[in-house]
CSV table of C-alpha atoms in Angstrom, one decimal:
chain,number,residue,atom,x,y,z
A,1,UNK,CA,-2.8,19.3,-15.8
A,2,UNK,CA,-5.0,18.2,-12.9
A,3,UNK,CA,-6.9,15.0,-12.9
A,4,UNK,CA,-10.6,15.1,-11.9
A,5,UNK,CA,-11.3,13.7,-8.4
A,6,UNK,CA,-12.1,10.1,-8.3
A,7,UNK,CA,-15.7,9.1,-7.8
A,8,UNK,CA,-16.0,7.8,-4.2
A,9,UNK,CA,-18.3,5.0,-5.4
A,10,UNK,CA,-15.6,3.6,-7.6
A,11,UNK,CA,-13.2,3.6,-4.7
A,12,UNK,CA,-15.8,1.8,-2.6
A,13,UNK,CA,-16.4,-0.7,-5.4
A,14,UNK,CA,-12.7,-1.3,-5.8
A,15,UNK,CA,-12.4,-2.0,-2.0
A,16,UNK,CA,-15.5,-4.3,-2.1
A,17,UNK,CA,-13.9,-6.2,-5.0
A,18,UNK,CA,-10.7,-6.6,-3.2
A,19,UNK,CA,-12.5,-7.9,-0.1
A,20,UNK,CA,-14.5,-10.4,-2.2
A,21,UNK,CA,-11.2,-11.6,-3.9
A,22,UNK,CA,-9.5,-12.0,-0.5
A,23,UNK,CA,-12.5,-14.0,0.8
A,24,UNK,CA,-12.4,-16.2,-2.4
A,25,UNK,CA,-8.7,-16.9,-1.6
A,26,UNK,CA,-7.4,-15.0,-4.6
A,27,UNK,CA,-5.6,-12.3,-2.6
A,28,UNK,CA,-3.7,-11.9,0.7
A,29,UNK,CA,-5.4,-10.1,3.5
A,30,UNK,CA,-2.7,-7.4,3.5
A,31,UNK,CA,-4.0,-6.4,0.0
A,32,UNK,CA,-7.3,-5.5,1.6
A,33,UNK,CA,-5.5,-3.5,4.3
A,34,UNK,CA,-3.4,-1.7,1.7
A,35,UNK,CA,-6.6,-0.9,-0.4
A,36,UNK,CA,-8.3,0.5,2.7
A,37,UNK,CA,-5.3,2.5,3.8
A,38,UNK,CA,-5.1,4.2,0.4
A,39,UNK,CA,-8.3,6.0,1.1
A,40,UNK,CA,-7.4,9.5,2.3
A,41,UNK,CA,-8.3,10.3,5.9
A,42,UNK,CA,-10.8,13.0,4.9
A,43,UNK,CA,-12.8,10.5,2.7
A,44,UNK,CA,-14.5,8.5,5.4
A,45,UNK,CA,-17.5,8.5,3.2
A,46,UNK,CA,-15.8,5.9,1.0
A,47,UNK,CA,-15.4,3.6,4.0
A,48,UNK,CA,-19.0,4.3,5.0
A,49,UNK,CA,-20.1,3.2,1.5
A,50,UNK,CA,-18.1,0.0,1.9
A,51,UNK,CA,-19.6,-0.6,5.4
A,52,UNK,CA,-23.1,0.0,4.0
A,53,UNK,CA,-22.6,-2.4,1.1
A,54,UNK,CA,-21.2,-5.1,3.4
A,55,UNK,CA,-24.0,-4.8,6.0
A,56,UNK,CA,-26.6,-5.1,3.3
A,57,UNK,CA,-25.6,-8.8,2.9
A,58,UNK,CA,-25.3,-10.2,6.4
A,59,UNK,CA,-27.0,-11.2,9.6
A,60,UNK,CA,-26.3,-9.7,13.0
A,61,UNK,CA,-23.7,-11.8,14.9
A,62,UNK,CA,-25.0,-13.5,18.0
A,63,UNK,CA,-23.5,-15.8,20.6
A,64,UNK,CA,-25.4,-19.0,21.2
A,65,UNK,CA,-24.2,-20.4,24.5
A,66,UNK,CA,-22.4,-19.3,27.7
A,67,UNK,CA,-19.5,-21.6,26.7
A,68,UNK,CA,-19.3,-20.0,23.3
A,69,UNK,CA,-19.4,-16.6,24.8
A,70,UNK,CA,-16.4,-17.4,27.2
A,71,UNK,CA,-14.4,-18.9,24.3
A,72,UNK,CA,-15.3,-15.9,22.2
A,73,UNK,CA,-14.2,-13.5,24.9
A,74,UNK,CA,-10.8,-15.0,25.2
A,75,UNK,CA,-10.2,-15.0,21.4
A,76,UNK,CA,-11.5,-11.5,21.0
A,77,UNK,CA,-9.3,-10.3,23.8
A,78,UNK,CA,-6.3,-11.8,22.0
A,79,UNK,CA,-7.4,-10.3,18.7
A,80,UNK,CA,-8.0,-6.8,20.1
A,81,UNK,CA,-4.7,-6.7,22.1
A,82,UNK,CA,-2.7,-7.4,18.9
A,83,UNK,CA,-4.6,-5.0,16.7
A,84,UNK,CA,-3.5,-2.0,14.6
A,85,UNK,CA,-6.0,0.9,13.9
A,86,UNK,CA,-6.8,3.6,11.4
A,87,UNK,CA,-9.4,6.3,11.6
A,88,UNK,CA,-11.1,8.4,8.9
A,89,UNK,CA,-12.5,11.6,10.3
A,90,UNK,CA,-14.7,13.1,7.6
A,91,UNK,CA,-17.6,13.5,7.1
A,92,UNK,CA,-18.2,11.1,10.1
A,93,UNK,CA,-15.7,9.1,12.0
A,94,UNK,CA,-15.1,5.6,10.7
A,95,UNK,CA,-12.5,3.1,12.0
A,96,UNK,CA,-10.5,0.1,11.0
A,97,UNK,CA,-9.0,-2.5,13.3
A,98,UNK,CA,-6.5,-4.8,11.8
A,99,UNK,CA,-6.4,-7.8,14.1
A,100,UNK,CA,-4.3,-11.0,13.6
A,101,UNK,CA,-7.2,-13.0,12.0
A,102,UNK,CA,-10.0,-10.4,11.3
A,103,UNK,CA,-10.5,-7.0,10.0
A,104,UNK,CA,-13.1,-4.8,11.7
A,105,UNK,CA,-14.7,-1.8,10.0
A,106,UNK,CA,-16.9,0.3,12.3
A,107,UNK,CA,-18.5,3.6,13.0
A,108,UNK,CA,-20.5,4.7,16.0
A,109,UNK,CA,-23.7,2.8,15.1
A,110,UNK,CA,-22.7,-0.2,12.9
A,111,UNK,CA,-19.7,-2.4,12.3
A,112,UNK,CA,-18.6,-5.4,10.3
A,113,UNK,CA,-16.1,-8.2,11.2
A,114,UNK,CA,-14.4,-9.4,8.1
A,115,UNK,CA,-12.9,-12.9,7.9
A,116,UNK,CA,-11.5,-14.8,5.0
A,117,UNK,CA,-14.5,-17.1,5.4
A,118,UNK,CA,-17.1,-14.3,5.4
A,119,UNK,CA,-18.4,-11.3,7.3
A,120,UNK,CA,-20.7,-10.6,10.3
A,121,UNK,CA,-22.4,-7.5,11.4
A,122,UNK,CA,-21.6,-6.2,14.9
A,123,UNK,CA,-24.3,-5.2,17.4
A,124,UNK,CA,-24.7,-1.4,17.7
A,125,UNK,CA,-23.2,-1.2,21.2
A,126,UNK,CA,-20.2,-3.2,20.2
A,127,UNK,CA,-19.7,-1.0,17.1
A,128,UNK,CA,-19.6,2.1,19.3
A,129,UNK,CA,-17.0,0.5,21.6
A,130,UNK,CA,-14.8,-0.7,18.8
A,131,UNK,CA,-14.9,2.8,17.2
A,132,UNK,CA,-13.8,4.2,20.5
A,133,UNK,CA,-11.0,1.6,20.7
A,134,UNK,CA,-9.9,2.6,17.1
A,135,UNK,CA,-9.7,6.3,18.1
A,136,UNK,CA,-7.9,5.5,21.4
A,137,UNK,CA,-5.3,3.4,19.6
A,138,UNK,CA,-4.6,6.1,17.0
A,139,UNK,CA,-4.4,8.8,19.6
A,140,UNK,CA,-2.0,6.7,21.7
A,141,UNK,CA,0.2,6.0,18.7
A,142,UNK,CA,0.2,9.6,17.7
A,143,UNK,CA,1.3,10.6,21.2
A,144,UNK,CA,4.1,7.9,21.2
A,145,UNK,CA,5.2,9.1,17.8
A,146,UNK,CA,5.3,12.7,19.0
A,147,UNK,CA,7.4,11.7,22.1
A,148,UNK,CA,9.8,9.7,19.9
A,149,UNK,CA,10.1,12.6,17.5
A,150,UNK,CA,10.9,14.9,20.4
A,151,UNK,CA,13.5,12.5,21.7
A,152,UNK,CA,15.1,12.2,18.2
A,153,UNK,CA,15.1,16.0,17.8
A,154,UNK,CA,16.7,16.4,21.2
A,155,UNK,CA,19.4,13.8,20.4
A,156,UNK,CA,20.1,15.5,17.1
A,157,UNK,CA,20.5,18.9,18.8
A,158,UNK,CA,22.8,17.4,21.4
A,159,UNK,CA,24.9,15.5,18.9
A,160,UNK,CA,25.2,18.6,16.7
A,161,UNK,CA,26.2,20.7,19.7
A,162,UNK,CA,28.8,18.2,20.6
A,163,UNK,CA,30.1,17.9,17.1
A,164,UNK,CA,30.3,21.7,16.7
A,165,UNK,CA,32.2,22.1,19.9
A,166,UNK,CA,34.8,19.6,18.6
A,167,UNK,CA,35.6,21.6,15.5
A,168,UNK,CA,38.9,23.3,15.9
A,169,UNK,CA,39.2,27.0,15.3
A,170,UNK,CA,41.4,28.2,12.5
A,171,UNK,CA,44.1,30.6,13.8
């Protein structure tokens, strides 16, 4: 017996509820990451629905002074250098950056920075750059994983060959 496909809106609502509970202090941030990572890669529309709902309730983030911008640049550099990423590819690319203190949901034209204390919308140009960063991180990780897999396969073949050559022939 097959179960009917889940309505994407209910998935988006569940994710939004998890985000609200995290921001209210009732859940750990990793619960939000877990909920987002449960969305299949081909259901980017669910993440887009979450992004739309979040953006409907916030102002565009803006820096207010040169000192604030410099301070922000340093903290953002640290956040981005320590991030993990995930991409959803369908129907349109959507990305998630999991940084040490923030979560960033983005697509090519819009993005949201989620903190425990609230959320801010990203400017359009920043959203596009963050989306590209998500894609780059995922592609790089996939390349590293493929290289590691090849090394492990080569090691296994080499160890099997060595082991087989050590087996004595029955005479």
